[in-house]
PDB file of C-alpha atoms in Angstrom:
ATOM      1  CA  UNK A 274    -150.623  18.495-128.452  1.00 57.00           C
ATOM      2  CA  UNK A 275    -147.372  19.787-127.313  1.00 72.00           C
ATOM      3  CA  UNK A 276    -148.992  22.593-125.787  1.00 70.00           C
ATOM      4  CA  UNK A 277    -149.947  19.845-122.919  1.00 72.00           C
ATOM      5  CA  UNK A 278    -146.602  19.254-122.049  1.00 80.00           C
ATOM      6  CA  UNK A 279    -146.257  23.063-120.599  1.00 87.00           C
ATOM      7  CA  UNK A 280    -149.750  22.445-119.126  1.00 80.00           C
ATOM      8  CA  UNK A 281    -148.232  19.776-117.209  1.00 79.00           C
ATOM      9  CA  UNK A 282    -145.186  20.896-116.303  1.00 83.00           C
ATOM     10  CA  UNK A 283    -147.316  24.165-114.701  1.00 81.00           C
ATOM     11  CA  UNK A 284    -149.393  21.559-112.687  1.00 77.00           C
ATOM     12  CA  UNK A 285    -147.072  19.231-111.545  1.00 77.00           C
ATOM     13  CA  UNK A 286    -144.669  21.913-110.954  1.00 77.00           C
ATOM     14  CA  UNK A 287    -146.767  22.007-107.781  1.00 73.00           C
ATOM     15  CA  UNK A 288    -145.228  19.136-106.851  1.00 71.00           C
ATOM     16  CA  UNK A 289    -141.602  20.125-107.881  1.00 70.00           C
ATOM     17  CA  UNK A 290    -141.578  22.410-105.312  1.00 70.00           C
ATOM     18  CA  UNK A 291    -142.566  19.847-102.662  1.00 66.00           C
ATOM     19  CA  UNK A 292    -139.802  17.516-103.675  1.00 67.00           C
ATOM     20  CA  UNK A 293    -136.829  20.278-105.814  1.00 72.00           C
ATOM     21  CA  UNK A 294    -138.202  23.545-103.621  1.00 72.00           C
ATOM     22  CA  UNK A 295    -135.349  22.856-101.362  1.00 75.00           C
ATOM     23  CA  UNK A 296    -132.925  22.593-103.520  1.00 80.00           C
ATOM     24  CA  UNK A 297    -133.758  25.738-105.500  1.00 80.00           C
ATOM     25  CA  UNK A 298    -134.309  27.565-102.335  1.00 80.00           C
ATOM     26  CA  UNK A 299    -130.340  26.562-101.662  1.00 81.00           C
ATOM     27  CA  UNK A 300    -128.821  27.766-104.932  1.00 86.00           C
ATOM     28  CA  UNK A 301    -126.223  29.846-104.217  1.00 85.00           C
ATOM     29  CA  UNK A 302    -126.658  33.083-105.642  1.00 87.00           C
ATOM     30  CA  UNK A 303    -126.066  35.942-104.716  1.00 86.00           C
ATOM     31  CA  UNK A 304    -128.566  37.844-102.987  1.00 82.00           C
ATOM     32  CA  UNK A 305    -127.200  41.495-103.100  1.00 86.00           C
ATOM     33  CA  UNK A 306    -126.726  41.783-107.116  1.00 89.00           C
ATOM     34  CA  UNK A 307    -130.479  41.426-108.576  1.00 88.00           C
ATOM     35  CA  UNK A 308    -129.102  41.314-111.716  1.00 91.00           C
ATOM     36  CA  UNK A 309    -126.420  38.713-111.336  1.00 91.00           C
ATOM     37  CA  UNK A 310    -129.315  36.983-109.465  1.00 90.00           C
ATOM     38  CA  UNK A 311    -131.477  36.715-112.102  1.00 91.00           C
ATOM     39  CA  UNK A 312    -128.883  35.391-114.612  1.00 94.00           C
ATOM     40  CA  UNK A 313    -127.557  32.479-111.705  1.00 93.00           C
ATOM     41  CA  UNK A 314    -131.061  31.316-111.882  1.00 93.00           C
ATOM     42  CA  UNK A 315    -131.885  31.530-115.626  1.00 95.00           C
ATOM     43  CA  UNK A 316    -128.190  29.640-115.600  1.00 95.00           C
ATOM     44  CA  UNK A 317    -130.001  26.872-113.170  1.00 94.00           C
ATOM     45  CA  UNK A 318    -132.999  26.293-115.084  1.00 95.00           C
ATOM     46  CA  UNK A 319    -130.961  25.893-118.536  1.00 96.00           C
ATOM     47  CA  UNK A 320    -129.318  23.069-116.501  1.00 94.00           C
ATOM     48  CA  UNK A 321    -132.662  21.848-115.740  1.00 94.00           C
ATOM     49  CA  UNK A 322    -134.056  21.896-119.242  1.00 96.00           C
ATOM     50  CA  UNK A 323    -130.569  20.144-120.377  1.00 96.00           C
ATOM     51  CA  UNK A 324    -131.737  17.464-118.317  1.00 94.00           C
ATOM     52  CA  UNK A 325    -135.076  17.153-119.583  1.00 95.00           C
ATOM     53  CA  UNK A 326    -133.913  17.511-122.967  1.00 95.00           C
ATOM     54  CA  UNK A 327    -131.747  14.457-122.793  1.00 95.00           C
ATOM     55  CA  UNK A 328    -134.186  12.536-121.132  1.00 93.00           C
ATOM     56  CA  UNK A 329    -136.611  13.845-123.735  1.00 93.00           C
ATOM     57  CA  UNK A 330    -134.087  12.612-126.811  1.00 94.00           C
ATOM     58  CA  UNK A 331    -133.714   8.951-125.257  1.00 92.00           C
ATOM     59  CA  UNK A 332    -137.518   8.378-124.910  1.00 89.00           C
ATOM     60  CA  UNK A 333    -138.592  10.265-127.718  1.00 88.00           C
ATOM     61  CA  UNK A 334    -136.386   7.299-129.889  1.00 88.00           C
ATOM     62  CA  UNK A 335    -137.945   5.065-128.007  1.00 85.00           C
ATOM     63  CA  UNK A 336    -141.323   6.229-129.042  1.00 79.00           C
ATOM     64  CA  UNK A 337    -140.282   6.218-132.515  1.00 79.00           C
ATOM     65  CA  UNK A 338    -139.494   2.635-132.742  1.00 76.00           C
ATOM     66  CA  UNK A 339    -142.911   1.841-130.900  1.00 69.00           C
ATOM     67  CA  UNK A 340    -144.562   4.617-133.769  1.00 68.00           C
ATOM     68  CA  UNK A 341    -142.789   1.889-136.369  1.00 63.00           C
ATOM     69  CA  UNK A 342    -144.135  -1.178-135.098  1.00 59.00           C
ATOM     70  CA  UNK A 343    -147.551   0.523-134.904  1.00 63.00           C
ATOM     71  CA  UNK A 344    -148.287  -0.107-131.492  1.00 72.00           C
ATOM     72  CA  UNK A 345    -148.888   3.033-130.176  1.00 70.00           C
ATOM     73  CA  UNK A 346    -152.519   2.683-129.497  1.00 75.00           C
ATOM     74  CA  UNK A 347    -152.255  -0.389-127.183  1.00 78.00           C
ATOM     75  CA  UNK A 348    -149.228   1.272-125.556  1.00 75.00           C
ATOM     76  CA  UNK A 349    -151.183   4.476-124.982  1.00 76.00           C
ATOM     77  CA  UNK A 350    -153.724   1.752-123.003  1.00 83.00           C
ATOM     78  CA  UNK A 351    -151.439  -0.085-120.681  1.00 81.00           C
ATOM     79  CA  UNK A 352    -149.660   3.376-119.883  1.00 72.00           C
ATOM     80  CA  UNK A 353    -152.839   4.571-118.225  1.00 77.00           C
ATOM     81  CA  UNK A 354    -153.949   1.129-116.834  1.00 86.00           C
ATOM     82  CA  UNK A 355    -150.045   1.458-115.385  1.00 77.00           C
ATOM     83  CA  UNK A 356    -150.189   4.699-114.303  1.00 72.00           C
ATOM     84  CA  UNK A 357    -153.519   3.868-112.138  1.00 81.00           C
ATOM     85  CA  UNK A 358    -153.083   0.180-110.427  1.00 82.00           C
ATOM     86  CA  UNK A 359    -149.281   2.588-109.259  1.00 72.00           C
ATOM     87  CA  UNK A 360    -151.493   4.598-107.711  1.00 72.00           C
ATOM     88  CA  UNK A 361    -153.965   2.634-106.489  1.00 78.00           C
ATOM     89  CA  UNK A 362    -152.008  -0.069-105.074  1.00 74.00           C
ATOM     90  CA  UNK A 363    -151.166   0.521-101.199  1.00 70.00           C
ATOM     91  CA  UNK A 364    -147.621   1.488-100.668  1.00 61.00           C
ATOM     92  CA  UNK A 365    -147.111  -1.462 -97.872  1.00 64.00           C
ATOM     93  CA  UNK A 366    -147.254  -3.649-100.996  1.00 63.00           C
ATOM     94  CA  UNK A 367    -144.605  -2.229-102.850  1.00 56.00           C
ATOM     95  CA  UNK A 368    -142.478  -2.150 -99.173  1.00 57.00           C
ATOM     96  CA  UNK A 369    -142.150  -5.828 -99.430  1.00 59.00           C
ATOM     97  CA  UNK A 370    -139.970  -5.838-102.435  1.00 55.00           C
ATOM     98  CA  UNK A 371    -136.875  -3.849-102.979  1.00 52.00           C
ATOM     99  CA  UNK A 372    -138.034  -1.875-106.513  1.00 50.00           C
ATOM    100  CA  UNK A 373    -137.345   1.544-104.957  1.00 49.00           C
ATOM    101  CA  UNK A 374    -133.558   0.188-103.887  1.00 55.00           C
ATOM    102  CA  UNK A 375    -131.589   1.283-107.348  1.00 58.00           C
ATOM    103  CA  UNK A 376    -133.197   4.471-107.233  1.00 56.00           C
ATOM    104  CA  UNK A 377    -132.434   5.461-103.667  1.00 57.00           C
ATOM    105  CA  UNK A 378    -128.865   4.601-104.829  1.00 65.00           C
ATOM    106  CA  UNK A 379    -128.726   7.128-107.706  1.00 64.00           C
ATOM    107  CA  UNK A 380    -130.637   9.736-105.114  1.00 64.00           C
ATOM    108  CA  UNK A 381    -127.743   9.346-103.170  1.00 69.00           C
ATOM    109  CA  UNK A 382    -124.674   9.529-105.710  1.00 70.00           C
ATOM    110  CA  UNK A 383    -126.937  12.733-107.195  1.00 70.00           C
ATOM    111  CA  UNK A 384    -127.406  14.353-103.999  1.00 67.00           C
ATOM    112  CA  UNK A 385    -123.629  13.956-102.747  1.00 71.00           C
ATOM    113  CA  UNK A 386    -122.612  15.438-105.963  1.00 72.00           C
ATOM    114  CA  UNK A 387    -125.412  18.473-105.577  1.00 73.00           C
ATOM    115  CA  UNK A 388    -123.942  19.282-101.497  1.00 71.00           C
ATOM    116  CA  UNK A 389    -120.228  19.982-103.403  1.00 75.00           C
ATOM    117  CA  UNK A 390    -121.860  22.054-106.055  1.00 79.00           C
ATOM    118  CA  UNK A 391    -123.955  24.283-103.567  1.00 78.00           C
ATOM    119  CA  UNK A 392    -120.567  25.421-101.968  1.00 77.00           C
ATOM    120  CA  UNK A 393    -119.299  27.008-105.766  1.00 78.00           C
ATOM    121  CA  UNK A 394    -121.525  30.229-106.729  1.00 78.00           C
ATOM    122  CA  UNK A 395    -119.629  29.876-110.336  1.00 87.00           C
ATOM    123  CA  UNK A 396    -122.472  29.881-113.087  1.00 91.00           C
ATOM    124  CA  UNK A 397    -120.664  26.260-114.160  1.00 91.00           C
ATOM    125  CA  UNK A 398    -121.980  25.150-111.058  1.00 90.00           C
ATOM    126  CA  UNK A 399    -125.340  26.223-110.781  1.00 91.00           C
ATOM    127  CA  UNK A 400    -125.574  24.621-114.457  1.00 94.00           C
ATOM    128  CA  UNK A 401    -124.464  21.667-112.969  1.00 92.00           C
ATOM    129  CA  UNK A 402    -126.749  21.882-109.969  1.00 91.00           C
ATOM    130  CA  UNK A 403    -129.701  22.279-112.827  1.00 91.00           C
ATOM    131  CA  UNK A 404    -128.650  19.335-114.745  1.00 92.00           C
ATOM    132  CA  UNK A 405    -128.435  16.752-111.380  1.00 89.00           C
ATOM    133  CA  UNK A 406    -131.971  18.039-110.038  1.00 88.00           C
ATOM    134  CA  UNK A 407    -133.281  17.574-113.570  1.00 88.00           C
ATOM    135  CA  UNK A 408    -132.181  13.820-113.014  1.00 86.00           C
ATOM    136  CA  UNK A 409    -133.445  13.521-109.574  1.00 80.00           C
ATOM    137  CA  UNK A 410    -135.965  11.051-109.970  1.00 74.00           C
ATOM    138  CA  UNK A 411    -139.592  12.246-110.213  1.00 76.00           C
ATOM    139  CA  UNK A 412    -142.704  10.757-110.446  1.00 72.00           C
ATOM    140  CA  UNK A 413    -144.260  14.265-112.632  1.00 77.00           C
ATOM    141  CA  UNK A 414    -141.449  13.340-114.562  1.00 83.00           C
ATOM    142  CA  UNK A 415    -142.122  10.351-115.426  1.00 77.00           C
ATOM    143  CA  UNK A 416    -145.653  10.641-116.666  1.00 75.00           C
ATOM    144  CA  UNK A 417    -144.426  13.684-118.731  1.00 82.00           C
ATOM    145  CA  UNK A 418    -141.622  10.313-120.405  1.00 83.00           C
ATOM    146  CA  UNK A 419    -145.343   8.671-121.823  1.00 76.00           C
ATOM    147  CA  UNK A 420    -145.635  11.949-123.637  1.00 75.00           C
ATOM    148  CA  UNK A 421    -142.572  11.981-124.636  1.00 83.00           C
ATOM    149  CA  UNK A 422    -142.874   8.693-125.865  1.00 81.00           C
ATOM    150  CA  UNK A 423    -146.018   9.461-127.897  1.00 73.00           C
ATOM    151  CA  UNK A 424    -144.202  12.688-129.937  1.00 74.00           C
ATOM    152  CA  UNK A 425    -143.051   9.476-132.279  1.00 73.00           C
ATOM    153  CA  UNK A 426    -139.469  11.209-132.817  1.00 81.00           C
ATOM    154  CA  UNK A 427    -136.291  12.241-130.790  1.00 87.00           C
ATOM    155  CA  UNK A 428    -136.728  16.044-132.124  1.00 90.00           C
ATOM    156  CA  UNK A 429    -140.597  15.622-130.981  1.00 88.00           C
ATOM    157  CA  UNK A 430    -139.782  13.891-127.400  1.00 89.00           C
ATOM    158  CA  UNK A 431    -136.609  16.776-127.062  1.00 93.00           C
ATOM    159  CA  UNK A 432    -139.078  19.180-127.421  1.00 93.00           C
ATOM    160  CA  UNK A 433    -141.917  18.056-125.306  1.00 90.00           C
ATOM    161  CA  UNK A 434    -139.420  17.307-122.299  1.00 93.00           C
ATOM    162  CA  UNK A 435    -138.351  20.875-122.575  1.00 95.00           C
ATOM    163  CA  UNK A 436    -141.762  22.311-122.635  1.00 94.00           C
ATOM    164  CA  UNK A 437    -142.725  20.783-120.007  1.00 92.00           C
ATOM    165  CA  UNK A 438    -139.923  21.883-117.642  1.00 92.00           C
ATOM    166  CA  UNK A 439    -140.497  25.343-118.966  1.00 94.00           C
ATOM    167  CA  UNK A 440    -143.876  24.926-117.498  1.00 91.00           C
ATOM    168  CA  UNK A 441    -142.385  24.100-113.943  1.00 89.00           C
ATOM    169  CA  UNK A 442    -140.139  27.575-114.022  1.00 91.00           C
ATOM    170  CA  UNK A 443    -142.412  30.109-113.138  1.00 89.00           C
ATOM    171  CA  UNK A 444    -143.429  28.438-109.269  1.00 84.00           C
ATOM    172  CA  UNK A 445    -139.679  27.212-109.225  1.00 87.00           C
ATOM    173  CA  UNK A 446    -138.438  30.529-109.690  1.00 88.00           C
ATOM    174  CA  UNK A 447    -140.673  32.029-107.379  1.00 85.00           C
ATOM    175  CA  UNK A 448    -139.361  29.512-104.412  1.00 80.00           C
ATOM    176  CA  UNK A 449    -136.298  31.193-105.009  1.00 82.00           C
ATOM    177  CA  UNK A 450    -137.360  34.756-104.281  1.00 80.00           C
ATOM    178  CA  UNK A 451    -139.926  33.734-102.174  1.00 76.00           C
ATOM    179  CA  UNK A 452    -139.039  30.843 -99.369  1.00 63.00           C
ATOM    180  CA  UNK A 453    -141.938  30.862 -98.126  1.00 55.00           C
ATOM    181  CA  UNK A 454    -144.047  30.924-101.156  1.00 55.00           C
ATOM    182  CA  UNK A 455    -146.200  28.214 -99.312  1.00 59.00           C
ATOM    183  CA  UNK A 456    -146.206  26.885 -95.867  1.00 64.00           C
ATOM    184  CA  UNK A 457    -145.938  22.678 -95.023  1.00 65.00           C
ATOM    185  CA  UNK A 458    -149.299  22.409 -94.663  1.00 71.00           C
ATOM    186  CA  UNK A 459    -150.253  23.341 -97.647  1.00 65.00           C
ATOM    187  CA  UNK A 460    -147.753  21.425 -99.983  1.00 64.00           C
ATOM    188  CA  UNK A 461    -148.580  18.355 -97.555  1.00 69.00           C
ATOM    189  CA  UNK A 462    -152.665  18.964 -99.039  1.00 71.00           C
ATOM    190  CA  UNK A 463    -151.133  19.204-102.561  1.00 66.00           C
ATOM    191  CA  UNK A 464    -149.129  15.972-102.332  1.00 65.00           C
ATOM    192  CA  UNK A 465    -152.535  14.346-101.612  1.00 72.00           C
ATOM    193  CA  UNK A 466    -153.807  15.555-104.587  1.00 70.00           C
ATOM    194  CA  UNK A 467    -151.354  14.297-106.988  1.00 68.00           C
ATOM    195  CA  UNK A 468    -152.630  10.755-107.093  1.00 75.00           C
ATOM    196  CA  UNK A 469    -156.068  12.208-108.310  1.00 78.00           C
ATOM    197  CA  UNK A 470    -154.597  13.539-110.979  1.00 71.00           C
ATOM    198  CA  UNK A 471    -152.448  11.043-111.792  1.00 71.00           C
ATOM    199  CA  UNK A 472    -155.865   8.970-112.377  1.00 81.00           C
ATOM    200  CA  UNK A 473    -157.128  11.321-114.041  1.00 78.00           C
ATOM    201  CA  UNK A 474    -153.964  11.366-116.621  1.00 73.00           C
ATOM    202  CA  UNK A 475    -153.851   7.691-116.802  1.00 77.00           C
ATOM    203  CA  UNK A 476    -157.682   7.568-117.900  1.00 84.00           C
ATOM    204  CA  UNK A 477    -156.609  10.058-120.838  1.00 78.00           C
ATOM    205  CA  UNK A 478    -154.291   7.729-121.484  1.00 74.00           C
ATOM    206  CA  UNK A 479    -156.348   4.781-122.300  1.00 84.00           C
ATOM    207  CA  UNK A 480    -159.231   7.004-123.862  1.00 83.00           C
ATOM    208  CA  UNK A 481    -156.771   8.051-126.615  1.00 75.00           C
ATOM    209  CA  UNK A 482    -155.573   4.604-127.515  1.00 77.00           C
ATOM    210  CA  UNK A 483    -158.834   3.383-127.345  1.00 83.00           C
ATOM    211  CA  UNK A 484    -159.604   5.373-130.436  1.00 75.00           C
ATOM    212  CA  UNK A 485    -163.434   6.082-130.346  1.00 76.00           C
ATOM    213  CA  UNK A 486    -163.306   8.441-132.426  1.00 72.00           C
ATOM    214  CA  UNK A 487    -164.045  11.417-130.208  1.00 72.00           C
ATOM    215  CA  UNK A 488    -162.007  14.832-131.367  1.00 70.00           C
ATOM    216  CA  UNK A 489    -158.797  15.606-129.561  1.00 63.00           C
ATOM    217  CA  UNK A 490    -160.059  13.316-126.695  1.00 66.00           C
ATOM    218  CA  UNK A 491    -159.758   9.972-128.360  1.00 67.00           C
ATOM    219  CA  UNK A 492    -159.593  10.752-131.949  1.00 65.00           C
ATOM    220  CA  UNK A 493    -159.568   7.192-134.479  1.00 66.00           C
ATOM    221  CA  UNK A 494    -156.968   7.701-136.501  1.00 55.00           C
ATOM    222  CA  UNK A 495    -154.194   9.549-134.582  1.00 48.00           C
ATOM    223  CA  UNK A 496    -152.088   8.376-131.787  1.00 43.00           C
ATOM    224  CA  UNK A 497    -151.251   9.576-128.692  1.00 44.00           C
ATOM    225  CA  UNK A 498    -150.406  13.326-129.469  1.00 46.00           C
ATOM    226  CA  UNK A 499    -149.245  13.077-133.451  1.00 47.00           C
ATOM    227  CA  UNK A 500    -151.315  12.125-136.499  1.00 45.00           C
ATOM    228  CA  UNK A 501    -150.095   9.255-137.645  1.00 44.00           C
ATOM    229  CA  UNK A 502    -151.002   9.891-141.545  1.00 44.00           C
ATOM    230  CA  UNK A 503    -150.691  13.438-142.587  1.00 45.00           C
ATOM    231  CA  UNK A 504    -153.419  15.031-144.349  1.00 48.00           C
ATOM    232  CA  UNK A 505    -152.567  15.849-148.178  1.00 47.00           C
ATOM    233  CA  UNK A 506    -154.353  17.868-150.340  1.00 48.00           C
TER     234      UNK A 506
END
């Protein structure tokens, strides 16, 4: 099922351009050259995918070694149940304790390094620029990481990670030619959305390590997105 992991990253890329459109709409290329354009941009996303790769490669070993220990299914399970108590659990509650601390920290060292790379239209930099947004924590990202997880291999979880941030170049790109692809209003009604389907991944979640034996949805013997056992004949 890596073909989901572009089907995400077109959905949530929704999102990406509530929380990255600014910085993409920033990049500085040059706006005279089409051409030249084009290529700074295609230069940005690489950076991006870089990013995702390597975050794919870390996870995607760490799926492996839960793949070994064969407990895939029950991870598959808590992942969703995870995935919708986060979303379901009033944010006042999670103001009391200091969990979101560390990563406003790495926000800032990321965002201090982005401000001296916008000032350099060299392609190194808009690379650069790529790779720190691709690290910009991200909750779309983060449910993509369970599928990465799931691929059972670090080629697998590479892969996934970069399908999915192909999926999220189309709308990106478009927020780059067109600033005001959509207004405030409207990517204020799409944040609202996000939790619902959030839910609605986290339920897929536990349906396929449930294993009920229900094709593609929940199938018995496979996990997450792999076969386990390959089919000889």
């Amino acid at each position: 099922m890596l073909y989901s992991a572009f089907i995400f990253g077109l959905i949530s890329s929704f999102h990406c351009i509530g929380m990255c459109g600014p910085i993409a709409m920033m990049l500085p290329v040059d706006k005279h050259n089409k051409a030249k354009k084009a290529l700074q941009v295609t230069v940005y996303h690489l950076g991006r995918l870089t990013a995702y790769g390597t975050i794919g490669l870390i996870f995607g070993l760490l799926g492996k070694g839960f793949f070994l220990a064969g407990i895939q299914q029950k991870l598959s399970i808590l992942i969703g149940l995870i995935m919708i108590i986060v979303v379901l659990t009033p944010e006042n509650i999670f103001a009391r304790y200091n969990f979101s601390k560390p990563v406003y920290r790495l926000i800032s060292k990321i965002k201090s390094n982005l401000g001296k790379h916008f000032r350099n239209k060299s392609y190194k930099s808009l690379f650069i620029i790529g790779i720190l947004n691709g690290f910009l924590p991200c909750g779309m990202v983060y449910v993509a990481l369970f599928g990465a997880i799931a691929m059972q291999s670090a080629e697998l979880g590479i892969l996934y990670m970069i399908l999915f941030g192909l999926g999220t170049v189309p709308l990106m790109t478009s927020v780059v030619y067109f600033n005001s692809l959509l207004s405030q209003s409207a990517r204020n009604r799409i944040q609202k959305a996000i939790p619902y389907v959030a839910i609605f991944i986290g339920v897929l979640f536990i349906l396929r390590g449930l294993g009920l034996g229900i094709p593609y949805l929940s199938p018995s013997n496979m996990s997450l997105f792999v076969q386990e056992t390959p089919n000889c004949h």
